[in-house]
Amino acid sequence: MKWMLLCWMLLAPWAMAREAQPMAEDTQVEARLVVIADELRCMVCQNESLASSHAELAEDLRREVRKLIRDNKSDAEIKTYLVERYGDFVLYRPQVKPLTWPLWFGPFFMLLLAIWGLWRYLRLRKNALAMQHTMSTDTSHTAAHKD
Amino acid sequence: MIPELGQFSLVLATVLSVVLGVLPLWGTINRNTVWQSLARPTALLQFAMVLVSFICLSLAFLGNDFSVKYVAEHSNRLLPKLYQFSAVWGGHEGSLLLWVLMLTGWTAAVAVFSQSLPLNMVARVLGVLGLVSVGFMAFILLTSNPFDRLFPIPADGRDLNPLLQDPGLVIHPPMLYMGYVGMSVAFAFAIAALISGRLDAAWARWSRPWTVIAWAFLTFGIGLGSWWAYYELGWGGWWFWDPVENASLMPWLVATALIHSLMVTEKRGSFKAWTVLLAIAAFSLSLLGTFLVRSGVLTSVHAFATDPARGVFILCFLAVVVGASLVLFAWRAPAVTLGGSMGLISRESFLLLNSVLLVVATGAVLLGTLYPLVIDALNLGKLSVGPPYFNLVFAPLMVPLLFVLVPGTVAHWREARLNDMVYQLRWVGLGALLLAIVLPFMFGKWSAGTALGVFLGMWVALGSLQHVVERIRKPGRIGGSFWGMHLAHFGMAVLVLGITGVKSYEVERDVRMSLGDTVTIAPYTFRLVDMVDVNGPNYKATQAHVEVLKNDRVIEVLYPEKRRYFSSAMPMTEAAIDSGLLRDLYVSLGDPIAGDTPSWSMRVYYKPFVPWLWAGVLLMVFGGILAALDRRYRRRAVSPMQTAGEALSSAP
Amino acid sequence: MNKKFLIPLALFAALVVFLAVGLTRDPREIPSPLVGKPAPEFSLPMLVGDKAFSPSDMKGKVWLFNVWATWCVACREEHPLLVEFSKQSRIPVVGLSYKEIQAQDQPNGPLKEADKLQLARERSLRFLQRQGDPYTLSVLDLDGSVGINYGVYGVPETYLIDRQGVIRYKRVGPLTPQILQDTLLPLIQTLEAS
């Protein structure tokens, strides 16, 4: 009898154990929050996203964003809401506008320029070497073979 | 007494670096071999003096000498001995002394391991390194002296930032600095070559092992930083495109391009000017990194607390060193000869493409990192450029790079035929394609991005494997270069697969747990079984005991903590990680939640393939070391006949 | 052929120029997008009395809106200056007590709204009694939502608002005699004249 009681007492907490509840009240809202907040900057931190920062202002801003998500605002509207109050600085993904065209299109043009340069270089090189070869003396002929 | 000795040694070292920077170089101009021969002993003596200085600072820390301001700011009586030592480089002044120790260390190493080099080259290389040392030592003595005294002497120091009280942070900066500073050797070789006009295959052969070792250290340092951030910061991220992280990635990208370019210069005498430019760029980016971290110009979690005055000094130093190098380049490079011929499709052109892609990637990272500064300087406002930009811009550049890697290793020198290469690589391509289509299904959702990542990783891995197998079948010795190259490439593949895996399939659960509660991320279950209080040497902590179950069997117990260091108000999270071959299980303890039953917020992560990130990095590091230790670099001095022949072939 | 070897040098020179200018800038100083826009509406309880205050109550006047809190160390730096200013100047200073009740005041879980309000009032009034009261009136923003509408991210912050209710100037950080002299007072003069 006694050991049955003992078993019950030991098992009781585990009997009440359950699958842990998510911290968030609404997982759908939270999922959207994380995606949006990942691209927003914590205004009081030394370079951290709104999603990961523990700062108080970050908590407050996440609360605001949750409110906006529940009001069925789109991602763009939420970002605009924050930019109206904190400026472009709050966006980790800079908006594509004339001010940021060099930023967004720069790498692509750099690549084009580099590939064009590469092509031209290989072409010019071929011609230069051909010229060098026809004008060659014995020395440069030997050198080419040494390679 | 000891701090005074430390400062005095440093002053002596500075004088020696002036001697090293001036006399041997002057000796090469007026052909004074006595002055040239001063280079080696001066380099060694310089290193010895800086070592003494460093030891003095370390003794000040270990002896709790709080009369030294730097010690009082970064140490504490309760700090464990290991961290009292690593605190030496925990702040701006001390980390600069570490930098200088490594710089003079590399210089001394070059002095010792350069027996096969002609004296005038040695004199030039060591001379350039000496000049660079002068700059850094002057910076320390004039603006950032770690030996400054403090009066009145405090009874106890402030303490090392709790974030830095960690073994990862003990080795991460030294390894990183070894890499940064190592780039100065390639730089010195390049400048020496430009000065002497002796830009040839021999120069490339001398330069290469030094560059590869520096690259290996840099790879290791960056990897360590990433790993540390992953387990220390508490939420499993490992790369944030923070300006300081970018400052370490940029020299790495250029150094990778440099290693591959040196290959061509060594083998065919081509790309000399481009290789020299890359060497200058790699070191310049190292210096730029130093500037960005210590000047306060960019906001970063890594930035040292400094003032703009120091920033001005570094900027001037940067301007002088790089400016002079680029002037020298513009003057001397046009006279450089073209080297061998190469077809449009050849190993050379593939390696050139490698250079191009890496340099464009570096340019993109530089653009993103500095754009906010440029816009602000033009008075056009303040904006942020963060991970969304970098991820979007960097990844597409890596795709062609990884693809081109495999044909690049099989292409013939001088002239390669596309059809032959396609035929040679047909199984590699098909295999990679098949795995890319099938594997994602095995781990979860299929997506084009995941498939692309798997394809590229498998493409490189299978390509390396095939190449190695084919080569083993043939007779003849296989050098360290070959093994090193394939090991490093294979490591890259593992890294790519790791990144693809973790980004595609990681799962996070943010839950509230009471004792006995469980949370499941199939096939693992996490159960909170206990919560205890723990006393550390300089902190108090709440420690959770979390059982990890798979198929109802307990496979591991994890102990995440929340620590409160006595010296800091901010609580620190110590995550608990269970690492396996294919995945990490990561648990992070949050704050207690007010309520009737005690409960806490917990973050539980399933991170597949994360161990592959670190494995990939380690493979790359070992690959680099193997390649650098190839026997042919340790050959004895070349015969005079050979030297004459090489000199002739590089004559303008 | 020769000129292209100067390209790296030219690019580098441009870089150095930008970095040099960058040294003179503070990367943490963020300009506010609210300058030139109407001051966001709100209705908050005042420190004293039962009435609520709203910015439209100040229409027709030029006024200063100062964000502060008793826990804010930097606010104490500017407080004497504010007190001095309020004595000498005609224009009213309205205070916004921002998030007076912090996490450490609620170790056993969140307090009731009424209790928060009371505690905030007591603490703030005590502070003003001791340090001097520059404010015509002060309102309480306990949860920080009005602060968010004003783009507040670092206390103290100060706004200058004109007769039409448009924000004309924002200062993040404590006011200094320099800023008062060189920027604020001239601007106040201009706005008052209109």
PDB file of C-alpha atoms in Angstrom, chain B residues 438-643:
ATOM      1  CA  VAL B 438      16.755  13.656 -54.363  1.00  0.00           C
ATOM      2  CA  LEU B 439      18.464  14.713 -51.125  1.00  0.00           C
ATOM      3  CA  PRO B 440      16.250  17.673 -50.190  1.00  0.00           C
ATOM      4  CA  PHE B 441      13.251  15.346 -50.020  1.00  0.00           C
ATOM      5  CA  MET B 442      15.025  13.240 -47.444  1.00  0.00           C
ATOM      6  CA  PHE B 443      15.336  16.102 -45.023  1.00  0.00           C
ATOM      7  CA  GLY B 444      12.121  17.979 -45.503  1.00  0.00           C
ATOM      8  CA  LYS B 445      10.696  20.354 -48.038  1.00  0.00           C
ATOM      9  CA  TRP B 446      12.188  20.585 -51.505  1.00  0.00           C
ATOM     10  CA  SER B 447      12.996  24.027 -52.800  1.00  0.00           C
ATOM     11  CA  ALA B 448      14.989  25.361 -55.723  1.00  0.00           C
ATOM     12  CA  GLY B 449      17.361  27.218 -53.426  1.00  0.00           C
ATOM     13  CA  THR B 450      18.092  24.107 -51.411  1.00  0.00           C
ATOM     14  CA  ALA B 451      18.603  22.072 -54.561  1.00  0.00           C
ATOM     15  CA  LEU B 452      21.000  24.660 -55.959  1.00  0.00           C
ATOM     16  CA  GLY B 453      23.035  24.613 -52.758  1.00  0.00           C
ATOM     17  CA  VAL B 454      23.156  20.837 -52.726  1.00  0.00           C
ATOM     18  CA  PHE B 455      24.108  20.770 -56.398  1.00  0.00           C
ATOM     19  CA  LEU B 456      26.993  23.185 -55.976  1.00  0.00           C
ATOM     20  CA  GLY B 457      28.278  21.469 -52.839  1.00  0.00           C
ATOM     21  CA  MET B 458      28.108  18.026 -54.398  1.00  0.00           C
ATOM     22  CA  TRP B 459      29.530  19.292 -57.682  1.00  0.00           C
ATOM     23  CA  VAL B 460      32.657  20.543 -55.921  1.00  0.00           C
ATOM     24  CA  ALA B 461      32.899  17.520 -53.611  1.00  0.00           C
ATOM     25  CA  LEU B 462      32.474  14.928 -56.347  1.00  0.00           C
ATOM     26  CA  GLY B 463      34.739  16.872 -58.664  1.00  0.00           C
ATOM     27  CA  SER B 464      37.519  16.820 -56.091  1.00  0.00           C
ATOM     28  CA  LEU B 465      36.916  13.159 -55.323  1.00  0.00           C
ATOM     29  CA  GLN B 466      37.076  12.167 -58.972  1.00  0.00           C
ATOM     30  CA  HIS B 467      40.229  14.148 -59.532  1.00  0.00           C
ATOM     31  CA  VAL B 468      41.932  12.589 -56.506  1.00  0.00           C
ATOM     32  CA  VAL B 469      40.936   9.062 -57.481  1.00  0.00           C
ATOM     33  CA  GLU B 470      42.194   9.543 -61.039  1.00  0.00           C
ATOM     34  CA  ARG B 471      45.470  10.980 -59.829  1.00  0.00           C
ATOM     35  CA  ILE B 472      46.105   8.192 -57.333  1.00  0.00           C
ATOM     36  CA  ARG B 473      45.844   5.666 -60.138  1.00  0.00           C
ATOM     37  CA  LYS B 474      48.677   7.362 -62.006  1.00  0.00           C
ATOM     38  CA  PRO B 475      52.297   6.802 -60.986  1.00  0.00           C
ATOM     39  CA  GLY B 476      54.470   9.444 -59.404  1.00  0.00           C
ATOM     40  CA  ARG B 477      54.672  11.350 -56.166  1.00  0.00           C
ATOM     41  CA  ILE B 478      51.762  13.520 -55.230  1.00  0.00           C
ATOM     42  CA  GLY B 479      52.841  16.718 -53.535  1.00  0.00           C
ATOM     43  CA  GLY B 480      51.322  18.605 -50.643  1.00  0.00           C
ATOM     44  CA  SER B 481      50.011  21.176 -53.089  1.00  0.00           C
ATOM     45  CA  PHE B 482      47.705  18.657 -54.713  1.00  0.00           C
ATOM     46  CA  TRP B 483      46.328  17.256 -51.468  1.00  0.00           C
ATOM     47  CA  GLY B 484      46.064  20.708 -49.979  1.00  0.00           C
ATOM     48  CA  MET B 485      44.117  22.056 -52.915  1.00  0.00           C
ATOM     49  CA  HIS B 486      41.603  19.250 -52.933  1.00  0.00           C
ATOM     50  CA  LEU B 487      41.226  19.181 -49.197  1.00  0.00           C
ATOM     51  CA  ALA B 488      40.521  22.913 -49.199  1.00  0.00           C
ATOM     52  CA  HIS B 489      38.062  22.626 -52.087  1.00  0.00           C
ATOM     53  CA  PHE B 490      36.369  19.700 -50.404  1.00  0.00           C
ATOM     54  CA  GLY B 491      36.163  21.770 -47.223  1.00  0.00           C
ATOM     55  CA  MET B 492      34.470  24.509 -49.226  1.00  0.00           C
ATOM     56  CA  ALA B 493      31.937  21.962 -50.491  1.00  0.00           C
ATOM     57  CA  VAL B 494      31.228  20.782 -46.953  1.00  0.00           C
ATOM     58  CA  LEU B 495      30.769  24.399 -45.875  1.00  0.00           C
ATOM     59  CA  VAL B 496      28.337  25.074 -48.716  1.00  0.00           C
ATOM     60  CA  LEU B 497      26.343  21.946 -47.913  1.00  0.00           C
ATOM     61  CA  GLY B 498      26.301  22.941 -44.253  1.00  0.00           C
ATOM     62  CA  ILE B 499      24.999  26.421 -45.009  1.00  0.00           C
ATOM     63  CA  THR B 500      22.373  25.048 -47.378  1.00  0.00           C
ATOM     64  CA  GLY B 501      21.283  22.438 -44.850  1.00  0.00           C
ATOM     65  CA  VAL B 502      20.973  24.687 -41.841  1.00  0.00           C
ATOM     66  CA  LYS B 503      19.259  27.507 -43.700  1.00  0.00           C
ATOM     67  CA  SER B 504      16.762  25.167 -45.318  1.00  0.00           C
ATOM     68  CA  TYR B 505      15.848  22.937 -42.425  1.00  0.00           C
ATOM     69  CA  GLU B 506      16.475  24.622 -39.098  1.00  0.00           C
ATOM     70  CA  VAL B 507      13.598  24.722 -36.612  1.00  0.00           C
ATOM     71  CA  GLU B 508      13.140  27.005 -33.621  1.00  0.00           C
ATOM     72  CA  ARG B 509      10.652  26.714 -30.755  1.00  0.00           C
ATOM     73  CA  ASP B 510      10.164  29.530 -28.328  1.00  0.00           C
ATOM     74  CA  VAL B 511       8.212  28.088 -25.384  1.00  0.00           C
ATOM     75  CA  ARG B 512       7.414  28.488 -21.706  1.00  0.00           C
ATOM     76  CA  MET B 513       8.411  25.487 -19.640  1.00  0.00           C
ATOM     77  CA  SER B 514       7.712  24.319 -16.122  1.00  0.00           C
ATOM     78  CA  LEU B 515       9.364  21.316 -14.529  1.00  0.00           C
ATOM     79  CA  GLY B 516       8.350  18.219 -16.402  1.00  0.00           C
ATOM     80  CA  ASP B 517       7.192  20.010 -19.538  1.00  0.00           C
ATOM     81  CA  THR B 518       8.346  18.787 -22.905  1.00  0.00           C
ATOM     82  CA  VAL B 519       8.773  20.283 -26.329  1.00  0.00           C
ATOM     83  CA  THR B 520       9.187  18.168 -29.443  1.00  0.00           C
ATOM     84  CA  ILE B 521      11.053  18.793 -32.662  1.00  0.00           C
ATOM     85  CA  ALA B 522      10.784  15.459 -34.379  1.00  0.00           C
ATOM     86  CA  PRO B 523      12.416  13.067 -33.740  1.00  0.00           C
ATOM     87  CA  TYR B 524      13.773  14.755 -30.588  1.00  0.00           C
ATOM     88  CA  THR B 525      11.961  15.617 -27.374  1.00  0.00           C
ATOM     89  CA  PHE B 526      13.309  18.041 -24.777  1.00  0.00           C
ATOM     90  CA  ARG B 527      12.184  17.742 -21.181  1.00  0.00           C
ATOM     91  CA  LEU B 528      12.918  20.208 -18.392  1.00  0.00           C
ATOM     92  CA  VAL B 529      13.688  18.118 -15.334  1.00  0.00           C
ATOM     93  CA  ASP B 530      15.319  20.499 -12.896  1.00  0.00           C
ATOM     94  CA  MET B 531      16.388  24.064 -12.222  1.00  0.00           C
ATOM     95  CA  VAL B 532      19.260  24.756  -9.821  1.00  0.00           C
ATOM     96  CA  ASP B 533      21.365  27.671  -8.634  1.00  0.00           C
ATOM     97  CA  VAL B 534      25.040  27.570  -9.441  1.00  0.00           C
ATOM     98  CA  ASN B 535      27.954  29.615  -8.105  1.00  0.00           C
ATOM     99  CA  GLY B 536      30.773  30.448 -10.480  1.00  0.00           C
ATOM    100  CA  PRO B 537      34.114  32.138  -9.692  1.00  0.00           C
ATOM    101  CA  ASN B 538      32.818  35.574 -10.628  1.00  0.00           C
ATOM    102  CA  TYR B 539      29.153  34.982 -11.273  1.00  0.00           C
ATOM    103  CA  LYS B 540      25.947  33.396  -9.979  1.00  0.00           C
ATOM    104  CA  ALA B 541      23.760  31.394 -12.330  1.00  0.00           C
ATOM    105  CA  THR B 542      20.436  29.664 -12.756  1.00  0.00           C
ATOM    106  CA  GLN B 543      21.007  26.355 -14.466  1.00  0.00           C
ATOM    107  CA  ALA B 544      18.389  24.236 -16.177  1.00  0.00           C
ATOM    108  CA  HIS B 545      18.680  20.482 -16.589  1.00  0.00           C
ATOM    109  CA  VAL B 546      17.124  19.500 -19.889  1.00  0.00           C
ATOM    110  CA  GLU B 547      16.870  15.882 -20.978  1.00  0.00           C
ATOM    111  CA  VAL B 548      17.024  15.136 -24.673  1.00  0.00           C
ATOM    112  CA  LEU B 549      15.092  12.085 -25.793  1.00  0.00           C
ATOM    113  CA  LYS B 550      15.046  10.248 -29.065  1.00  0.00           C
ATOM    114  CA  ASN B 551      12.587   7.399 -29.449  1.00  0.00           C
ATOM    115  CA  ASP B 552      11.778   7.730 -25.743  1.00  0.00           C
ATOM    116  CA  ARG B 553      15.377   7.103 -24.746  1.00  0.00           C
ATOM    117  CA  VAL B 554      17.419   9.795 -23.027  1.00  0.00           C
ATOM    118  CA  ILE B 555      20.441  10.434 -25.243  1.00  0.00           C
ATOM    119  CA  GLU B 556      21.843  13.537 -23.566  1.00  0.00           C
ATOM    120  CA  VAL B 557      21.316  16.021 -20.751  1.00  0.00           C
ATOM    121  CA  LEU B 558      21.886  19.693 -21.468  1.00  0.00           C
ATOM    122  CA  TYR B 559      22.647  22.439 -18.931  1.00  0.00           C
ATOM    123  CA  PRO B 560      21.799  25.880 -20.281  1.00  0.00           C
ATOM    124  CA  GLU B 561      22.454  28.735 -17.863  1.00  0.00           C
ATOM    125  CA  LYS B 562      21.581  32.310 -17.223  1.00  0.00           C
ATOM    126  CA  ARG B 563      24.523  34.000 -15.524  1.00  0.00           C
ATOM    127  CA  ARG B 564      24.766  37.205 -13.570  1.00  0.00           C
ATOM    128  CA  TYR B 565      28.346  38.372 -13.365  1.00  0.00           C
ATOM    129  CA  PHE B 566      29.151  40.448 -10.297  1.00  0.00           C
ATOM    130  CA  SER B 567      30.678  43.154 -12.402  1.00  0.00           C
ATOM    131  CA  SER B 568      27.906  43.599 -14.915  1.00  0.00           C
ATOM    132  CA  ALA B 569      24.192  44.368 -14.736  1.00  0.00           C
ATOM    133  CA  MET B 570      23.393  42.501 -17.945  1.00  0.00           C
ATOM    134  CA  PRO B 571      22.547  38.823 -17.545  1.00  0.00           C
ATOM    135  CA  MET B 572      24.382  36.467 -19.902  1.00  0.00           C
ATOM    136  CA  THR B 573      22.941  33.424 -21.581  1.00  0.00           C
ATOM    137  CA  GLU B 574      25.103  30.312 -21.808  1.00  0.00           C
ATOM    138  CA  ALA B 575      23.423  28.068 -24.313  1.00  0.00           C
ATOM    139  CA  ALA B 576      23.790  24.293 -24.122  1.00  0.00           C
ATOM    140  CA  ILE B 577      24.534  22.414 -27.318  1.00  0.00           C
ATOM    141  CA  ASP B 578      24.511  18.743 -28.189  1.00  0.00           C
ATOM    142  CA  SER B 579      26.567  18.286 -31.339  1.00  0.00           C
ATOM    143  CA  GLY B 580      26.245  15.325 -33.605  1.00  0.00           C
ATOM    144  CA  LEU B 581      27.618  14.517 -37.044  1.00  0.00           C
ATOM    145  CA  LEU B 582      24.550  15.723 -38.826  1.00  0.00           C
ATOM    146  CA  ARG B 583      22.965  18.203 -36.422  1.00  0.00           C
ATOM    147  CA  ASP B 584      23.161  20.370 -33.366  1.00  0.00           C
ATOM    148  CA  LEU B 585      20.512  20.511 -30.672  1.00  0.00           C
ATOM    149  CA  TYR B 586      20.610  23.904 -29.060  1.00  0.00           C
ATOM    150  CA  VAL B 587      18.840  25.014 -25.881  1.00  0.00           C
ATOM    151  CA  SER B 588      18.844  28.536 -24.514  1.00  0.00           C
ATOM    152  CA  LEU B 589      17.403  29.522 -21.128  1.00  0.00           C
ATOM    153  CA  GLY B 590      15.382  32.713 -20.965  1.00  0.00           C
ATOM    154  CA  ASP B 591      13.833  34.711 -18.161  1.00  0.00           C
ATOM    155  CA  PRO B 592      11.583  33.324 -15.425  1.00  0.00           C
ATOM    156  CA  ILE B 593       7.897  33.910 -16.014  1.00  0.00           C
ATOM    157  CA  ALA B 594       5.695  35.178 -13.216  1.00  0.00           C
ATOM    158  CA  GLY B 595       2.879  32.795 -12.384  1.00  0.00           C
ATOM    159  CA  ASP B 596       1.563  30.163  -9.979  1.00  0.00           C
ATOM    160  CA  THR B 597       3.892  27.339 -11.074  1.00  0.00           C
ATOM    161  CA  PRO B 598       7.482  28.399 -11.632  1.00  0.00           C
ATOM    162  CA  SER B 599       8.161  28.470 -15.329  1.00  0.00           C
ATOM    163  CA  TRP B 600      10.811  29.855 -17.654  1.00  0.00           C
ATOM    164  CA  SER B 601      11.012  30.928 -21.235  1.00  0.00           C
ATOM    165  CA  MET B 602      13.147  28.539 -23.270  1.00  0.00           C
ATOM    166  CA  ARG B 603      14.374  28.549 -26.819  1.00  0.00           C
ATOM    167  CA  VAL B 604      14.965  25.165 -28.353  1.00  0.00           C
ATOM    168  CA  TYR B 605      16.597  24.800 -31.757  1.00  0.00           C
ATOM    169  CA  TYR B 606      17.115  21.947 -34.139  1.00  0.00           C
ATOM    170  CA  LYS B 607      20.040  22.972 -36.327  1.00  0.00           C
ATOM    171  CA  PRO B 608      20.850  20.371 -38.988  1.00  0.00           C
ATOM    172  CA  PHE B 609      24.276  20.403 -40.644  1.00  0.00           C
ATOM    173  CA  VAL B 610      25.730  23.124 -38.459  1.00  0.00           C
ATOM    174  CA  PRO B 611      28.713  20.918 -37.521  1.00  0.00           C
ATOM    175  CA  TRP B 612      29.473  20.833 -41.251  1.00  0.00           C
ATOM    176  CA  LEU B 613      30.149  24.564 -41.141  1.00  0.00           C
ATOM    177  CA  TRP B 614      32.989  24.081 -38.672  1.00  0.00           C
ATOM    178  CA  ALA B 615      34.183  20.884 -40.342  1.00  0.00           C
ATOM    179  CA  GLY B 616      34.325  22.671 -43.686  1.00  0.00           C
ATOM    180  CA  VAL B 617      36.369  25.494 -42.224  1.00  0.00           C
ATOM    181  CA  LEU B 618      38.796  23.085 -40.563  1.00  0.00           C
ATOM    182  CA  LEU B 619      39.231  21.142 -43.789  1.00  0.00           C
ATOM    183  CA  MET B 620      40.061  24.379 -45.590  1.00  0.00           C
ATOM    184  CA  VAL B 621      42.583  25.300 -42.921  1.00  0.00           C
ATOM    185  CA  PHE B 622      44.299  21.912 -43.093  1.00  0.00           C
ATOM    186  CA  GLY B 623      44.248  22.059 -46.856  1.00  0.00           C
ATOM    187  CA  GLY B 624      46.036  25.377 -46.725  1.00  0.00           C
ATOM    188  CA  ILE B 625      48.649  24.117 -44.307  1.00  0.00           C
ATOM    189  CA  LEU B 626      49.294  21.018 -46.430  1.00  0.00           C
ATOM    190  CA  ALA B 627      49.674  23.123 -49.545  1.00  0.00           C
ATOM    191  CA  ALA B 628      52.065  25.529 -47.870  1.00  0.00           C
ATOM    192  CA  LEU B 629      54.261  22.740 -46.572  1.00  0.00           C
ATOM    193  CA  ASP B 630      54.758  21.231 -50.029  1.00  0.00           C
ATOM    194  CA  ARG B 631      58.343  20.055 -50.418  1.00  0.00           C
ATOM    195  CA  ARG B 632      59.140  22.257 -53.365  1.00  0.00           C
ATOM    196  CA  TYR B 633      58.939  25.369 -51.197  1.00  0.00           C
ATOM    197  CA  ARG B 634      61.506  23.957 -48.892  1.00  0.00           C
ATOM    198  CA  ARG B 635      64.004  23.343 -51.694  1.00  0.00           C
ATOM    199  CA  ARG B 636      67.485  24.659 -51.157  1.00  0.00           C
ATOM    200  CA  ALA B 637      68.749  27.868 -52.725  1.00  0.00           C
ATOM    201  CA  VAL B 638      68.468  27.890 -56.491  1.00  0.00           C
ATOM    202  CA  SER B 639      71.697  27.628 -58.467  1.00  0.00           C
ATOM    203  CA  PRO B 640      73.192  30.813 -59.937  1.00  0.00           C
ATOM    204  CA  MET B 641      72.533  29.494 -63.457  1.00  0.00           C
ATOM    205  CA  GLN B 642      68.851  29.124 -62.776  1.00  0.00           C
ATOM    206  CA  THR B 643      68.657  32.561 -61.224  1.00  0.00           C
TER     207      THR B 643
END
